[in-house]
Short mmCIF file of C-alpha atoms and ligand atoms in Angstrom, two decimals:
data_model
loop_
_atom_site.label_atom_id
_atom_site.label_comp_id
_atom_site.label_asym_id
_atom_site.label_seq_id
_atom_site.Cartn_x
_atom_site.Cartn_y
_atom_site.Cartn_z
CA MET R 172 11.31 51.68 25.61
CA ARG R 173 7.88 53.60 26.08
CA LYS R 174 7.47 54.95 29.56
CA TYR R 175 3.83 55.59 29.04
CA GLU R 176 0.56 54.39 27.53
CA VAL R 177 -1.53 56.71 25.43
CA ILE R 178 -5.17 56.92 26.27
CA ILE R 179 -7.82 58.60 24.23
CA GLY R 180 -11.47 59.16 24.63
CA LEU R 181 -13.61 61.01 21.89
CA GLU R 182 -16.87 62.95 22.72
CA VAL R 183 -18.68 63.25 19.20
CA HIS R 184 -21.68 65.82 18.47
CA VAL R 185 -23.89 64.96 15.78
CA GLU R 186 -26.56 67.41 14.64
CA LEU R 187 -29.87 65.45 13.69
CA LYS R 188 -31.35 66.53 10.46
CA THR R 189 -34.88 66.94 11.57
CA ARG R 190 -37.01 69.54 10.01
CA ALA R 191 -37.56 71.41 13.22
CA LYS R 192 -35.46 72.29 16.40
CA LEU R 193 -35.42 70.06 19.31
CA PHE R 194 -38.04 72.09 21.51
CA CYS R 195 -39.70 74.43 19.21
CA GLY R 196 -40.84 74.53 15.43
CA CYS R 197 -38.02 76.65 14.00
CA SER R 198 -36.28 75.33 10.80
CA THR R 199 -32.90 73.75 11.22
CA GLU R 200 -32.06 74.61 7.77
CA PHE R 201 -28.19 75.50 7.45
CA GLY R 202 -26.94 78.69 5.84
CA ALA R 203 -29.82 80.96 6.56
CA GLU R 204 -29.68 84.89 7.13
CA PRO R 205 -28.28 84.92 10.65
CA ASN R 206 -31.22 84.92 13.47
CA THR R 207 -34.07 84.41 10.96
CA HIS R 208 -34.78 80.88 12.44
CA THR R 209 -35.57 81.95 15.82
CA CYS R 210 -38.72 82.22 18.27
CA PRO R 211 -39.20 82.85 21.82
CA VAL R 212 -38.45 79.24 22.92
CA CYS R 213 -34.87 79.04 21.39
CA LEU R 214 -34.29 82.67 22.18
CA GLY R 215 -34.79 81.78 25.74
CA MET R 216 -37.50 84.42 26.59
CA PRO R 217 -39.05 84.03 29.86
CA GLY R 218 -42.32 81.89 30.37
CA VAL R 219 -42.09 79.70 27.03
CA LEU R 220 -42.33 75.88 27.34
CA PRO R 221 -40.19 73.46 25.54
CA VAL R 222 -41.91 70.54 23.73
CA LEU R 223 -39.88 67.61 22.53
CA ASN R 224 -39.52 66.91 18.83
CA ARG R 225 -40.46 63.18 18.40
CA GLN R 226 -38.41 62.97 15.06
CA ALA R 227 -35.33 63.75 17.12
CA VAL R 228 -35.93 61.04 19.64
CA VAL R 229 -36.52 58.48 16.69
CA TYR R 230 -33.20 59.49 15.27
CA ALA R 231 -31.31 59.25 18.58
CA ILE R 232 -32.78 55.72 19.04
CA LYS R 233 -31.73 54.67 15.68
CA ALA R 234 -27.96 55.87 16.49
CA ALA R 235 -28.17 54.28 19.74
CA LEU R 236 -29.32 50.98 18.28
CA ALA R 237 -26.83 50.93 15.32
CA LEU R 238 -24.06 51.59 17.87
CA GLU R 239 -25.35 48.50 19.72
CA CYS R 240 -26.25 50.64 22.95
CA THR R 241 -28.96 49.57 25.44
CA VAL R 242 -31.80 52.03 24.98
CA HIS R 243 -33.19 53.05 28.36
CA SER R 244 -36.82 52.98 28.69
CA TYR R 245 -36.41 55.85 31.05
CA SER R 246 -34.38 58.84 30.74
CA LYS R 247 -34.61 62.34 31.48
CA PHE R 248 -33.56 66.07 30.51
CA ASP R 249 -31.58 68.25 32.81
CA ARG R 250 -30.24 71.86 32.78
CA LYS R 251 -26.66 72.42 32.24
CA GLN R 252 -25.80 76.11 33.61
CA TYR R 253 -23.46 78.24 31.92
CA PHE R 254 -22.99 81.63 30.71
CA TYR R 255 -21.83 82.47 27.36
CA PRO R 256 -23.23 84.81 24.49
CA ASP R 257 -24.29 81.81 22.38
CA LEU R 258 -26.75 80.53 24.95
CA PRO R 259 -29.66 82.80 25.58
CA LYS R 260 -31.30 80.97 28.27
CA ALA R 261 -27.85 80.50 30.07
CA TYR R 262 -28.51 76.81 30.39
CA GLN R 263 -28.61 74.19 27.86
CA ILE R 264 -31.10 71.27 27.96
CA SER R 265 -29.07 68.14 27.99
CA GLN R 266 -29.20 64.62 29.48
CA TYR R 267 -26.84 64.20 32.54
CA ASP R 268 -27.23 61.33 34.94
CA GLN R 269 -29.89 59.20 33.03
CA PRO R 270 -28.90 59.58 29.16
CA LEU R 271 -31.12 57.86 26.57
CA ALA R 272 -28.64 55.10 25.75
CA GLU R 273 -25.28 53.39 27.16
CA HIS R 274 -23.00 50.56 26.83
CA GLY R 275 -22.42 50.34 22.82
CA HIS R 276 -19.57 49.34 20.72
CA VAL R 277 -17.83 50.44 17.59
CA PRO R 278 -15.42 47.91 15.85
CA ILE R 279 -12.62 49.67 14.02
CA PHE R 280 -11.23 48.56 11.07
CA ASN R 281 -7.63 48.99 9.23
CA ASP R 282 -7.71 47.63 5.65
CA GLY R 283 -10.78 45.73 6.28
CA ALA R 284 -9.30 43.85 9.48
CA VAL R 285 -10.93 44.62 12.86
CA VAL R 286 -8.57 46.22 15.17
CA LYS R 287 -10.32 46.55 18.18
CA THR R 288 -13.67 47.41 19.54
CA VAL R 289 -14.15 50.59 21.05
CA GLY R 290 -16.82 51.11 23.84
CA VAL R 291 -19.58 53.65 23.57
CA ARG R 292 -20.33 55.01 27.27
CA ARG R 293 -23.47 56.81 26.51
CA ILE R 294 -25.52 58.65 24.10
CA HIS R 295 -27.62 61.44 25.02
CA LEU R 296 -29.96 63.97 23.32
CA GLU R 297 -29.21 67.87 23.92
CA GLU R 298 -29.87 71.21 22.08
CA ASP R 299 -27.28 72.94 20.28
CA ALA R 300 -26.02 76.32 21.19
CA GLY R 301 -25.88 79.51 18.79
CA LYS R 302 -22.80 80.38 16.80
CA LEU R 303 -20.50 83.19 17.43
CA ASN R 304 -18.76 84.83 14.59
CA HIS R 305 -15.51 86.90 15.75
CA LEU R 306 -14.60 89.97 14.04
CA GLY R 307 -10.91 89.31 13.81
CA GLN R 308 -8.22 86.70 13.82
CA ARG R 309 -8.44 85.17 17.02
CA LEU R 310 -10.67 85.69 19.97
CA GLY R 311 -7.95 87.58 21.61
CA ASP R 312 -7.66 90.24 18.84
CA ALA R 313 -11.47 90.40 17.87
CA LYS R 314 -12.84 93.66 17.17
CA GLY R 315 -16.06 92.21 18.42
CA SER R 316 -18.47 89.15 18.06
CA LEU R 317 -21.51 88.80 16.29
CA VAL R 318 -23.95 86.05 17.67
CA ASP R 319 -26.36 83.91 15.25
CA LEU R 320 -28.98 82.03 16.89
CA ASN R 321 -30.27 79.94 14.13
CA ARG R 322 -28.46 76.96 15.39
CA ALA R 323 -29.78 77.49 18.95
CA GLY R 324 -31.92 74.45 19.91
CA VAL R 325 -31.03 72.42 16.99
CA PRO R 326 -31.06 68.67 18.22
CA LEU R 327 -27.70 67.07 18.72
CA ILE R 328 -26.67 63.69 20.14
CA GLU R 329 -23.47 63.38 21.89
CA ILE R 330 -21.74 60.14 21.54
CA VAL R 331 -19.25 59.77 24.35
CA SER R 332 -16.65 56.84 23.93
CA GLU R 333 -14.83 54.83 26.37
CA PRO R 334 -11.08 55.82 26.85
CA ASP R 335 -10.37 52.78 24.74
CA MET R 336 -8.05 54.22 21.71
CA SER R 337 -4.61 54.24 22.23
CA SER R 338 -3.16 56.15 19.18
CA ALA R 339 -3.99 59.10 16.95
CA ASP R 340 -4.71 56.39 14.25
CA GLU R 341 -7.22 54.58 16.09
CA ALA R 342 -9.10 57.66 16.84
CA ARG R 343 -9.10 58.32 13.05
CA LEU R 344 -10.34 54.71 12.51
CA TYR R 345 -13.17 55.14 15.40
CA LEU R 346 -14.42 58.28 13.63
CA THR R 347 -14.26 56.82 10.35
CA GLU R 348 -16.47 53.88 11.35
CA LEU R 349 -18.60 55.98 13.53
CA ARG R 350 -19.33 58.12 10.43
CA ASN R 351 -19.87 55.00 8.15
CA ILE R 352 -22.46 53.68 10.56
CA LEU R 353 -24.36 56.89 10.98
CA SER R 354 -24.21 57.86 7.35
CA TYR R 355 -26.32 54.77 6.33
CA LEU R 356 -28.88 55.80 8.90
CA ASP R 357 -29.31 59.04 7.06
CA ILE R 358 -29.89 60.98 10.39
CA SER R 359 -27.52 63.80 9.96
CA ASP R 360 -25.38 65.67 7.45
CA LEU R 361 -22.25 64.60 9.11
CA ARG R 362 -20.17 67.44 7.70
CA MET R 363 -17.36 68.28 9.98
CA GLU R 364 -16.57 71.46 7.94
CA GLU R 365 -20.16 72.65 8.54
CA GLY R 366 -20.11 71.66 12.15
CA SER R 367 -22.85 69.13 11.78
CA MET R 368 -20.56 66.58 13.52
CA ARG R 369 -17.84 67.81 15.96
CA CYS R 370 -15.28 66.07 17.92
CA ASP R 371 -13.59 66.80 21.29
CA ALA R 372 -10.85 64.40 22.03
CA ASN R 373 -9.54 63.67 25.25
CA VAL R 374 -5.96 62.69 25.51
CA SER R 375 -3.80 61.43 28.46
CA LEU R 376 -0.74 59.62 29.05
CA ARG R 377 -0.54 56.93 31.74
CA PRO R 378 3.05 56.67 32.87
CA SER R 379 4.18 53.17 33.51
CA GLY R 380 3.66 52.06 37.19
CA TYR R 381 0.52 54.47 37.48
CA THR R 382 -1.98 52.22 39.29
CA GLY R 383 -4.77 54.71 39.99
CA SER R 384 -8.03 55.10 37.91
CA VAL R 385 -7.82 56.21 34.24
CA GLU R 386 -10.51 58.71 35.11
CA ASP R 387 -8.20 60.40 37.47
CA LEU R 388 -5.33 61.01 34.83
CA PRO R 389 -5.02 64.42 34.26
CA ARG R 390 -6.41 64.77 30.72
CA VAL R 391 -6.37 67.36 28.02
CA GLU R 392 -9.65 68.11 25.82
CA ILE R 393 -8.88 69.30 22.53
CA LYS R 394 -12.28 71.18 21.62
CA ASN R 395 -14.26 71.26 18.19
CA VAL R 396 -11.90 70.03 15.73
CA ASN R 397 -13.23 70.36 12.33
CA SER R 398 -11.92 67.30 10.38
CA ILE R 399 -10.96 63.77 10.96
CA ARG R 400 -7.56 64.64 9.75
CA ASN R 401 -7.03 67.44 12.35
CA VAL R 402 -8.38 65.28 15.30
CA GLN R 403 -5.46 62.81 14.12
CA ARG R 404 -3.03 65.78 14.14
CA GLY R 405 -4.24 67.42 17.28
CA ILE R 406 -3.87 64.18 19.04
CA GLU R 407 -0.34 63.62 17.74
CA PHE R 408 0.68 66.90 18.80
CA GLU R 409 -0.71 66.57 22.21
CA ILE R 410 1.03 63.11 22.96
CA ALA R 411 4.17 64.70 21.99
CA ARG R 412 3.67 67.56 24.17
CA GLN R 413 2.58 65.57 27.24
CA ALA R 414 5.44 63.23 26.55
CA GLU R 415 7.70 66.04 26.89
CA PHE R 416 6.36 67.24 30.02
CA LEU R 417 6.53 63.88 31.49
CA ALA R 418 10.12 63.50 30.33
CA ASN R 419 10.87 66.67 32.03
CA GLY R 420 9.21 65.47 35.29
CA GLU R 421 6.60 68.26 34.84
CA ARG R 422 2.73 67.72 35.70
CA ILE R 423 0.34 67.83 33.11
CA VAL R 424 -2.71 70.19 33.93
CA LYS R 425 -6.16 69.12 33.14
CA GLU R 426 -7.30 71.76 30.79
CA THR R 427 -9.18 72.31 27.47
CA ARG R 428 -7.47 73.34 24.56
CA GLY R 429 -7.90 74.47 21.14
CA PHE R 430 -6.29 73.25 17.72
CA ASP R 431 -4.62 75.64 15.48
CA ASP R 432 -5.02 74.41 11.73
CA GLN R 433 -2.12 76.31 10.52
CA SER R 434 0.61 75.50 12.85
CA GLY R 435 -0.86 71.94 13.83
CA ARG R 436 -0.61 72.78 17.51
CA THR R 437 -2.92 72.66 20.36
CA TYR R 438 -3.21 75.93 22.61
CA SER R 439 -4.64 76.29 26.23
CA GLN R 440 -7.94 77.77 26.20
CA ARG R 441 -9.19 77.47 29.91
CA SER R 442 -8.78 75.08 32.92
CA LYS R 443 -11.19 72.26 32.46
CA GLU R 444 -14.74 72.71 34.20
CA GLU R 445 -15.90 69.86 36.40
CA ALA R 446 -19.45 68.67 36.27
CA ASN R 447 -20.38 70.36 39.52
CA ASP R 448 -19.55 73.77 38.00
CA TYR R 449 -22.35 73.29 35.79
CA ARG R 450 -25.12 72.93 38.82
CA TYR R 451 -26.99 70.37 36.67
CA PHE R 452 -30.58 69.72 37.62
CA PRO R 453 -33.50 67.97 36.39
CA GLU R 454 -35.34 70.01 33.62
CA PRO R 455 -38.64 70.88 35.45
CA ASP R 456 -40.43 72.09 32.11
CA LEU R 457 -40.09 68.66 30.45
CA PRO R 458 -41.42 65.03 31.60
CA PRO R 459 -39.16 62.35 31.72
CA LEU R 460 -38.42 60.46 28.34
CA VAL R 461 -40.70 57.06 28.65
CA LEU R 462 -40.00 54.77 25.87
CA SER R 463 -41.92 51.44 25.45
CA ASP R 464 -40.39 48.52 24.32
CA VAL R 465 -42.79 48.33 21.35
CA PHE R 466 -41.69 51.80 20.15
CA VAL R 467 -38.03 51.05 20.39
CA ARG R 468 -38.59 47.99 18.41
CA GLU R 469 -40.79 49.79 15.82
CA VAL R 470 -37.62 51.96 15.18
CA LYS R 471 -35.35 49.22 15.23
CA ASP R 472 -37.50 47.59 12.21
CA THR R 473 -36.61 50.69 10.37
CA LEU R 474 -32.86 50.48 10.61
CA PRO R 475 -30.81 49.85 7.11
CA PRO R 476 -28.49 46.90 6.81
CA SER R 477 -25.53 47.49 9.19
CA THR R 478 -22.08 48.40 7.85
CA GLN R 479 -21.27 44.87 8.94
CA ALA R 480 -23.70 43.51 6.28
CA LEU R 481 -22.50 45.85 3.68
CA ARG R 482 -19.17 44.85 4.17
CA GLN R 483 -20.31 41.18 3.96
CA GLU R 484 -22.12 42.02 0.67
CA LEU R 485 -19.11 43.33 -1.01
CA ARG R 486 -16.62 40.63 0.26
CA THR R 487 -18.92 37.87 -0.89
CA ALA R 488 -18.83 39.57 -4.41
CA GLY R 489 -15.04 39.24 -4.28
CA VAL R 490 -14.18 42.63 -3.39
CA GLN R 491 -10.70 43.15 -1.89
CA PRO R 492 -10.99 44.17 2.03
CA LYS R 493 -9.19 47.42 1.41
CA ASP R 494 -11.23 48.35 -1.49
CA VAL R 495 -14.50 47.30 0.57
CA GLU R 496 -13.57 50.11 3.11
CA VAL R 497 -13.25 52.65 0.40
CA ILE R 498 -16.66 51.82 -1.15
CA LEU R 499 -18.52 51.63 1.85
CA ALA R 500 -17.07 55.08 3.10
CA ASP R 501 -19.04 56.69 0.15
CA HIS R 502 -22.85 55.94 -0.31
CA SER R 503 -22.65 56.97 -3.99
CA ALA R 504 -19.71 54.68 -4.54
CA LEU R 505 -21.84 51.88 -3.31
CA ALA R 506 -24.81 52.77 -5.18
CA PHE R 507 -22.66 53.09 -8.09
CA TRP R 508 -20.81 49.87 -7.58
CA ARG R 509 -23.99 47.96 -7.02
CA GLN R 510 -25.58 49.16 -10.10
CA ALA R 511 -22.52 48.54 -12.26
CA THR R 512 -22.04 44.98 -10.92
CA THR R 513 -25.67 43.99 -11.13
CA LEU R 514 -25.30 44.93 -15.13
CA PHE R 515 -21.83 43.62 -15.77
CA GLY R 516 -21.62 40.70 -13.31
CA ASP R 517 -17.75 40.92 -12.44
CA ALA R 518 -17.42 42.70 -9.32
CA ARG R 519 -13.93 42.75 -9.24
CA MET R 520 -13.49 44.35 -12.63
CA VAL R 521 -16.00 46.80 -11.72
CA THR R 522 -14.32 47.68 -8.54
CA ASN R 523 -10.85 48.06 -10.32
CA TRP R 524 -12.20 50.41 -12.83
CA MET R 525 -14.20 52.35 -10.28
CA LEU R 526 -11.40 52.78 -7.82
CA SER R 527 -8.51 53.28 -10.32
CA ASP R 528 -9.27 55.02 -13.49
CA LEU R 529 -12.66 56.28 -12.78
CA SER R 530 -11.58 57.62 -9.24
CA ARG R 531 -8.46 59.39 -10.79
CA LEU R 532 -10.57 61.27 -13.28
CA LEU R 533 -13.16 62.21 -10.57
CA ASN R 534 -10.22 63.44 -8.19
CA THR R 535 -8.71 65.58 -11.21
CA HIS R 536 -12.09 67.09 -12.10
CA GLY R 537 -13.12 67.48 -8.49
CA HIS R 538 -16.22 65.23 -9.00
CA SER R 539 -17.19 62.33 -6.80
CA PHE R 540 -19.35 59.23 -7.54
CA ALA R 541 -22.36 61.33 -6.54
CA THR R 542 -21.61 63.83 -9.50
CA THR R 543 -19.76 61.40 -12.00
CA PRO R 544 -20.30 62.27 -15.65
CA VAL R 545 -19.65 58.52 -16.35
CA SER R 546 -22.79 56.48 -15.30
CA PRO R 547 -22.74 52.94 -14.11
CA GLU R 548 -24.29 52.11 -17.44
CA ALA R 549 -21.62 53.89 -19.49
CA LEU R 550 -18.75 52.34 -17.59
CA VAL R 551 -20.35 48.93 -17.99
CA GLY R 552 -20.49 49.68 -21.84
CA LEU R 553 -16.67 50.08 -21.64
CA LEU R 554 -16.00 47.06 -19.64
CA ASN R 555 -18.18 44.90 -22.08
CA LEU R 556 -16.00 46.12 -25.08
CA ILE R 557 -12.95 44.95 -22.92
CA HIS R 558 -14.79 41.68 -22.08
CA ARG R 559 -15.38 40.96 -25.86
CA GLY R 560 -11.78 41.67 -26.65
CA THR R 561 -12.70 44.70 -28.98
CA LEU R 562 -10.30 46.88 -26.51
CA SER R 563 -7.29 46.20 -24.87
CA GLY R 564 -6.92 47.35 -21.33
CA ARG R 565 -4.64 50.15 -22.71
CA MET R 566 -7.34 51.40 -25.24
CA ALA R 567 -9.88 51.26 -22.77
CA LYS R 568 -8.19 53.65 -20.67
CA GLU R 569 -8.06 56.08 -23.46
CA VAL R 570 -11.51 55.60 -24.33
CA LEU R 571 -12.62 56.24 -20.65
CA ASP R 572 -10.75 59.52 -20.75
CA ASN R 573 -12.90 60.46 -23.88
CA MET R 574 -16.17 59.34 -22.40
CA TYR R 575 -15.49 61.25 -19.06
CA GLU R 576 -14.74 64.70 -21.52
CA THR R 577 -17.28 64.11 -24.03
CA GLN R 578 -20.03 62.17 -22.15
CA ARG R 579 -20.45 59.76 -25.27
CA SER R 580 -20.70 56.02 -25.02
CA ALA R 581 -17.75 53.82 -25.23
CA GLU R 582 -19.25 52.07 -28.28
CA GLU R 583 -19.67 55.48 -30.22
CA ILE R 584 -16.17 56.61 -29.44
CA VAL R 585 -14.53 53.33 -30.50
CA LYS R 586 -16.50 53.62 -33.91
CA ASP R 587 -15.51 57.26 -34.59
CA LEU R 588 -11.81 56.67 -33.77
CA GLY R 589 -11.82 53.28 -35.56
CA MET R 590 -10.06 51.94 -32.46
CA SER R 591 -11.06 48.22 -32.35
CA GLN R 592 -8.55 45.65 -31.59
CA ILE R 593 -8.91 42.98 -34.25
CA THR R 594 -9.66 39.54 -33.01
CA ASP R 595 -11.22 38.21 -36.02
CA ALA R 596 -9.05 35.49 -36.93
CA ASP R 597 -9.72 35.38 -40.58
CA ALA R 598 -8.58 39.01 -41.11
CA ILE R 599 -5.44 38.60 -39.04
CA LYS R 600 -4.68 35.16 -41.07
CA LYS R 601 -4.92 37.12 -44.32
CA VAL R 602 -2.31 39.65 -43.13
CA VAL R 603 0.03 36.78 -41.68
CA GLU R 604 -0.03 35.09 -44.88
CA GLU R 605 0.98 38.16 -46.64
CA THR R 606 3.65 38.65 -44.34
CA VAL R 607 4.86 35.12 -44.50
CA ALA R 608 4.98 35.32 -48.28
CA SER R 609 6.79 38.55 -48.34
CA HIS R 610 9.56 37.51 -45.61
CA ARG R 611 10.54 34.16 -46.94
CA PRO R 612 14.17 34.40 -45.43
CA VAL R 613 12.97 35.14 -42.44
CA VAL R 614 10.56 32.42 -42.28
CA GLU R 615 13.65 30.02 -43.49
CA ASP R 616 15.73 31.42 -40.39
CA TYR R 617 12.84 30.80 -37.94
CA LEU R 618 12.41 27.14 -39.28
CA SER R 619 16.24 26.64 -38.93
CA GLY R 620 15.84 27.32 -35.14
CA LYS R 621 16.28 31.06 -34.96
CA GLU R 622 13.59 31.80 -32.54
CA LYS R 623 13.96 35.50 -32.74
CA ALA R 624 12.74 35.49 -36.24
CA LEU R 625 9.37 34.90 -35.08
CA GLY R 626 9.40 38.30 -33.25
CA PHE R 627 10.25 40.13 -36.27
CA LEU R 628 7.46 38.54 -38.07
CA VAL R 629 4.86 39.20 -35.25
CA GLY R 630 6.07 43.02 -35.46
CA GLN R 631 5.34 43.12 -39.07
CA VAL R 632 1.85 41.95 -38.81
CA MET R 633 1.40 44.38 -35.86
CA LYS R 634 2.52 47.19 -38.04
CA LYS R 635 0.07 46.19 -40.71
CA THR R 636 -2.74 46.34 -38.42
CA LYS R 637 -1.80 49.57 -36.90
CA GLY R 638 -1.24 47.46 -33.48
CA GLN R 639 -5.17 46.64 -33.37
CA ALA R 640 -4.45 43.03 -33.59
CA LYS R 641 -4.27 41.01 -30.40
CA PRO R 642 -0.56 39.90 -29.95
CA ASP R 643 -1.26 36.60 -28.78
CA VAL R 644 -3.67 35.72 -31.58
CA VAL R 645 -1.21 36.99 -34.03
CA ASN R 646 1.45 34.69 -32.51
CA LYS R 647 -0.68 31.45 -32.77
CA ILE R 648 -2.09 32.22 -36.15
CA LEU R 649 1.68 32.89 -37.26
CA LYS R 650 2.95 29.70 -35.90
CA ASP R 651 -0.01 27.68 -37.96
CA VAL R 652 0.52 29.43 -41.07
CA ILE R 653 4.57 28.58 -40.97
CA ARG R 654 3.75 25.06 -40.15
CA GLU R 655 1.62 24.94 -43.15
CA TYR R 656 4.42 26.55 -45.35
CA ALA R 657 6.77 24.25 -44.23
CA GLU R 658 4.80 21.24 -44.87
CA LYS R 659 4.30 22.52 -48.35
CA ILE R 660 8.06 22.81 -49.16
P1 ADP M 230 -16.63 65.88 30.38
O1 ADP M 230 -17.95 66.31 30.17
O2 ADP M 230 -16.01 66.17 31.39
O3 ADP M 230 -15.71 66.06 28.94
P2 ADP M 230 -17.51 63.36 29.69
O4 ADP M 230 -18.22 62.28 30.55
O5 ADP M 230 -18.70 64.00 28.77
O6 ADP M 230 -16.81 64.11 30.56
O7 ADP M 230 -16.60 62.82 28.74
C1 ADP M 230 -15.26 62.32 29.14
C2 ADP M 230 -14.54 61.67 27.97
O8 ADP M 230 -13.27 61.57 28.43
C3 ADP M 230 -15.02 60.40 27.48
O9 ADP M 230 -14.82 60.23 26.16
C4 ADP M 230 -13.77 59.51 28.23
O10 ADP M 230 -13.74 58.23 27.43
C5 ADP M 230 -12.63 60.18 28.21
N1 ADP M 230 -11.66 59.91 29.23
C6 ADP M 230 -11.80 59.49 30.44
N2 ADP M 230 -10.63 59.22 31.07
C7 ADP M 230 -9.61 59.60 29.96
C8 ADP M 230 -8.25 59.84 29.92
N3 ADP M 230 -7.61 59.26 31.24
N4 ADP M 230 -7.64 59.85 29.13
C9 ADP M 230 -8.37 60.15 27.96
N5 ADP M 230 -9.47 60.27 27.66
C10 ADP M 230 -10.41 60.13 29.15
MG1 MG M 231 -18.19 66.39 27.62
ZN1 ZN M 232 -37.32 78.40 17.89
#
């Protein structure tokens, strides 16, 4: 019997891909020479004034609407004070008690079925900090640290979930759907390995019989994990660690922990700070953010179809729920699927070839649907040959391998290799007649009731046609020819 219930809430930071930073005109481009995208504002020089980036507000509203939040007509900015070398002002401009949006929902799916709906507590706008590069393996034994302020001031939204998830797997499904939803809005690169999407996972165990509030449970916050897989691993480790504490009658301390990719373990970083450690106060240099209904509605009108609408589109076309999720998670796959399905018509067959044989080739060669050497048109060329009966499924797989390598069309390859499956009834009939004429004793055996004899004759025909005849067609023609033969004698 389980003695506790797992409680998980996620805080996700998403970098918005505006051209300029949140409060200055510096570029947000990733990967530039350190400290080249900086100015007095994002370097925190005294006397400078921040000016809010309108595009960042639009992107944040888009995210809020897509996550079914209420966008507040009035929100404001606050200073969150802390001292760390990646933050030159010694405070971060964020939103504290009056965030941009609240009360959203993210449905989570497993193999296409809704598992549950996770609440979104709030979404707020804030600026990113700079990036520290530690010279050494770990902070502890670093020879020194370098600071790069290119990222300081890049716009972020923080999406704070309710503590509604109860397993590492649900956390994975939440992040997957969150990423799906945001990706279609095209407001962020969402690259966890580059840090444009970052996740902090809060984990606690509620012992059975605990009657206090969930917020009061001592929770551990696992900071800045760099992939969905690692969020899942970190949570799994943390559940086991805390369960052992509880089993031993020990208390869990509220703390911030890091995740070590190599060992899959979390490790203590610092005791968890409380909100009042930050001395939040309203940002005096920025006016409140006041949004009119008209403005929010205008942004709403630019939203692309929701992931729910896309799911519907794929399912209506006959794609299996499990495959729908795979296609949905990858824009290029969806674009490929749409194009191929429009050209070919049979969505299921397109999906099967995309997700089995073509995906296998893409994976082996480190490609994706964004870089695939076999275009939707080319795949449809192959599917048409199967549809017409020119190629069997087995032959088509061989042709696809060849298409992938040579980037030639299916038609060309088939012609070159003389691969076509013979379906022409007249051509087959000729071979069948020859076979019947030269194997009379076998034909007599068949006529006297030895069913097996027919198999031998089919085999002879296949041999003569080098396997290019369709066995079912051969079978039928063979029976016809033998019937004619029997009538003659
Ligand atoms: P903080 O700044 O202290 O991290 P936030 O309000 O930004 O606080 O985020 C709190 C997060 O912790 C939310 O995602 C919330 O769902 C989650 N949370 C609250 N209580 C628990 C709990 N008992 N166990 C796990 N997560 C929790
Ligand atoms: Mg937080
Ligand atoms: Zn700047």
